[in-house]
PDB file of C-alpha atoms in Angstrom:
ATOM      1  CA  UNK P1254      72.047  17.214 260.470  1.00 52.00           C
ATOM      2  CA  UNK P1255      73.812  20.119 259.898  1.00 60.00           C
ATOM      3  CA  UNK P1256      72.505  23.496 258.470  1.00 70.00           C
ATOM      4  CA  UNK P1257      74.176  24.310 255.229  1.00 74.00           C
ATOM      5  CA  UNK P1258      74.723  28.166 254.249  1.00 83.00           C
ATOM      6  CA  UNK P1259      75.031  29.359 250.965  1.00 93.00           C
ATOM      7  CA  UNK P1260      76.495  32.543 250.184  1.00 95.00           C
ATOM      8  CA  UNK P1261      75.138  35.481 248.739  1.00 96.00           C
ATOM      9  CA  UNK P1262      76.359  34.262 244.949  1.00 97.00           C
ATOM     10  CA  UNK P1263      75.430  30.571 245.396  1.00 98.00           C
ATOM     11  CA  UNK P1264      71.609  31.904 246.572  1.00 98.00           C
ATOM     12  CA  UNK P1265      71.466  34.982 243.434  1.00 98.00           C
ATOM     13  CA  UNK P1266      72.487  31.697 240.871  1.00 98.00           C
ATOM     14  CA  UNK P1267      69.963  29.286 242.815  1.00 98.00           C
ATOM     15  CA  UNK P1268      67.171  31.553 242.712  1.00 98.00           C
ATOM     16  CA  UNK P1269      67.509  32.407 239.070  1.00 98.00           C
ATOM     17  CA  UNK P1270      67.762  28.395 238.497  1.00 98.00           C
ATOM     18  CA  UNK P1271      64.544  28.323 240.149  1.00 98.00           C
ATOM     19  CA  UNK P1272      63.437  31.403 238.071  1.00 98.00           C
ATOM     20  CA  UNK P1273      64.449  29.850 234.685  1.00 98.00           C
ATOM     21  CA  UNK P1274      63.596  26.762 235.083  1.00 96.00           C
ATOM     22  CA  UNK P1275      64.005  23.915 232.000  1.00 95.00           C
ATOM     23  CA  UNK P1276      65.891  26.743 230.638  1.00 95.00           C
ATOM     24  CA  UNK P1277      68.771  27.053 233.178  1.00 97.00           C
ATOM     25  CA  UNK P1278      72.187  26.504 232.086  1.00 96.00           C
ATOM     26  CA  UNK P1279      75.358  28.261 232.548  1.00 96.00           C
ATOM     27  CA  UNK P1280      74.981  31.100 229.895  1.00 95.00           C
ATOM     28  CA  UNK P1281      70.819  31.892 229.979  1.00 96.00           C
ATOM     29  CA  UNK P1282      72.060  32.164 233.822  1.00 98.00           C
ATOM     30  CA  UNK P1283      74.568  34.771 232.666  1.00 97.00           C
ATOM     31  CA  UNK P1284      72.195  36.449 231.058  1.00 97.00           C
ATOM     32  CA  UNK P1285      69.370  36.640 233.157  1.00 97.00           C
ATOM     33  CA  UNK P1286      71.824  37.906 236.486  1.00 97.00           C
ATOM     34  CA  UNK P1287      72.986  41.155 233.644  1.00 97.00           C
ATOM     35  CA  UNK P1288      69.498  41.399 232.639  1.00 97.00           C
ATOM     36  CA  UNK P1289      67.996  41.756 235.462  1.00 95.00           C
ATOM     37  CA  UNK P1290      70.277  42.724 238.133  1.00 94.00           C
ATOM     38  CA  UNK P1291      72.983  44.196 236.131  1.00 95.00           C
ATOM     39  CA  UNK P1292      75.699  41.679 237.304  1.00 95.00           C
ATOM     40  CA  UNK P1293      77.934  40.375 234.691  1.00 95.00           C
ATOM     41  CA  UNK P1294      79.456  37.102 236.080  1.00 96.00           C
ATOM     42  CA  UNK P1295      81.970  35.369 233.568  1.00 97.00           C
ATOM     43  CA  UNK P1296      81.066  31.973 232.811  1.00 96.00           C
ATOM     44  CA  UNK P1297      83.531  29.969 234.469  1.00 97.00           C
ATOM     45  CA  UNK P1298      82.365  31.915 237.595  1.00 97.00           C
ATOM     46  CA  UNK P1299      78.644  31.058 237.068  1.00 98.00           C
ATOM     47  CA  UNK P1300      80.109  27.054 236.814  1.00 97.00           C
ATOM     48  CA  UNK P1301      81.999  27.205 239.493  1.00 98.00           C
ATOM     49  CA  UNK P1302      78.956  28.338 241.692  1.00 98.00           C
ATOM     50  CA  UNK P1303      77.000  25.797 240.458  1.00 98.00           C
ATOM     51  CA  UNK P1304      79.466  22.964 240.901  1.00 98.00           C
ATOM     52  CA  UNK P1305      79.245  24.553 244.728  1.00 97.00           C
ATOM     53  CA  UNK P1306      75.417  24.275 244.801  1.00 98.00           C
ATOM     54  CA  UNK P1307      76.013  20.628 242.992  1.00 97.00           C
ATOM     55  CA  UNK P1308      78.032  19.501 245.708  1.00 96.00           C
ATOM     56  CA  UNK P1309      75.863  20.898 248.513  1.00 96.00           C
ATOM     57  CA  UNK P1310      73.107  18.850 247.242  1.00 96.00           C
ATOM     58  CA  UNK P1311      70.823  21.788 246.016  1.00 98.00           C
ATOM     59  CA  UNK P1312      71.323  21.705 242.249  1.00 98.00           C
ATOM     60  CA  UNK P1313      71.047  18.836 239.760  1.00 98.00           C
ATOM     61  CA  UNK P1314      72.520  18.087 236.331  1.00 97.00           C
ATOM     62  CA  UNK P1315      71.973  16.523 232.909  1.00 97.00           C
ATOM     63  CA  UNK P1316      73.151  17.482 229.840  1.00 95.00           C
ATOM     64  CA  UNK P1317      70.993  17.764 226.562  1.00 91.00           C
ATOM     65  CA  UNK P1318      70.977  17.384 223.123  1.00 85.00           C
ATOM     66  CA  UNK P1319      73.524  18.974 220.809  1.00 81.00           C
ATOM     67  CA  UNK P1320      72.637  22.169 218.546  1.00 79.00           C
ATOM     68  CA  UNK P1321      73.751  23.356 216.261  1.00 80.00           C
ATOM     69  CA  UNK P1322      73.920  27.261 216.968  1.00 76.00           C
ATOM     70  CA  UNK P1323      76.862  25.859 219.376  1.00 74.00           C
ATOM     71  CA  UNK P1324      78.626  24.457 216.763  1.00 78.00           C
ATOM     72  CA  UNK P1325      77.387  20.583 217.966  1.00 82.00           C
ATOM     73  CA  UNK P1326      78.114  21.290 221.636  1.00 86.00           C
ATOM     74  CA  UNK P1327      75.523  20.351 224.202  1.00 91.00           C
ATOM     75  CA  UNK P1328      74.318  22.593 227.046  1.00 93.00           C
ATOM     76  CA  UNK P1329      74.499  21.596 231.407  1.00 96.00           C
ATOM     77  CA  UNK P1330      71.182  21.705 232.230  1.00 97.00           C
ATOM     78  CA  UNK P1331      70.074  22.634 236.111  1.00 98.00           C
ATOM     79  CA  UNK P1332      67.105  22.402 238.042  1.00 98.00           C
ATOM     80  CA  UNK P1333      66.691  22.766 242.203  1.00 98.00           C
ATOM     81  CA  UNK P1334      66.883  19.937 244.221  1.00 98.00           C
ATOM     82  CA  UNK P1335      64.134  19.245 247.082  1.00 98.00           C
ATOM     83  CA  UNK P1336      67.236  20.753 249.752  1.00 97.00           C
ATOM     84  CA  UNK P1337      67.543  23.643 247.454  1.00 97.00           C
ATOM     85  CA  UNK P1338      63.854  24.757 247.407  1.00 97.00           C
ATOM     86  CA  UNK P1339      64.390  24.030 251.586  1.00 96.00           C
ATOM     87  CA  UNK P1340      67.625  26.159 252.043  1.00 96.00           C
ATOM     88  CA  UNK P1341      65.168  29.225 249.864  1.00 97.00           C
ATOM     89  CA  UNK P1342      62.705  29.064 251.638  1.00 96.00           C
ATOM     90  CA  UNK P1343      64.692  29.335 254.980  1.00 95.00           C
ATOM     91  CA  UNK P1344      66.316  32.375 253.640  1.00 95.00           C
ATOM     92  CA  UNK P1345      63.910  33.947 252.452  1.00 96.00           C
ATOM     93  CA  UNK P1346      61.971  33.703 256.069  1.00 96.00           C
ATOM     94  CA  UNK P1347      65.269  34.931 257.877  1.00 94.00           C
ATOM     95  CA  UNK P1348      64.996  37.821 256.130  1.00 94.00           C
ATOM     96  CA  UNK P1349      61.716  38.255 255.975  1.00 97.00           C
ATOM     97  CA  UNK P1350      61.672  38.218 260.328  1.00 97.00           C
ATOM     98  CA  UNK P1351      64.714  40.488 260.278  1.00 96.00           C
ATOM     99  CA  UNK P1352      63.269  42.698 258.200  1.00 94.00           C
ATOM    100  CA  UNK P1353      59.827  43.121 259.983  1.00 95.00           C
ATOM    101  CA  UNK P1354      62.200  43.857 263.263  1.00 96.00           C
ATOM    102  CA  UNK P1355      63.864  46.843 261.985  1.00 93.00           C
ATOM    103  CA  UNK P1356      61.936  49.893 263.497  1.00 91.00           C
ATOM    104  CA  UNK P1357      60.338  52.674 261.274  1.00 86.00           C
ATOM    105  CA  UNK P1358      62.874  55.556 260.196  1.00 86.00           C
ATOM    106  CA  UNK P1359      65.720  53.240 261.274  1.00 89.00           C
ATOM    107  CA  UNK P1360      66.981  53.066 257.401  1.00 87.00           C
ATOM    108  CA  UNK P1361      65.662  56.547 257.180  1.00 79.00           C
ATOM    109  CA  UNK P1362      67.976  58.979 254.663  1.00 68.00           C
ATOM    110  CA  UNK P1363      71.074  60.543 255.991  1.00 58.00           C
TER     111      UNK P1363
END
């Protein structure tokens, strides 16, 4: 099987689907990346990533209920797939092994 890579986007909006949980859909995505990491993504960019992460097999969909604070629309829900908790975990150890390589003072100050 092949090894899929995600870019740095597709693994920012994946984690914070993991973060948020039943609560993850395109604009509580939105605003948890501004919140917390001072990113402001517009909304047909967060979709797009997750229609990426869709297709790659490491997101899910459904759609729920309609509310009324949006006017009767209903909201995407998301939620990690099995190969998206994998691909996390994988990156999270590459990075974790390059980082405990990198001598001490090599990121020292200029």
């Amino acid at each position: 099987m092949r090894k899929a890579y995600i870019g740095e986007l597709e693994e920012v909006i994946l984690l914070t689907v993991a973060i948020l949980q039943d609560n993850a859909y395109g604009v509580a995505i939105g605003l948890h990346l501004q919140q917390d990491l001072n990113r402001k993504l517009s909304i047909s960019a967060i979709h797009a990533t997750l229609d990426r992460l869709s297709k790659k097999g490491f997101v899910t969909s459904h759609m729920g209920g309609a509310t009324a604070e949006r006017g009767g629309r209903r909201k995407r829900y998301f939620k990690v797939t099995a190969a998206g908790s994998r691909v996390l975990t994988e990156i999270q150890e590459v990075r974790a092994q390059l980082w405990s390589q990198i001598p001490p003072n090599a990121l020292a100050a200029i």
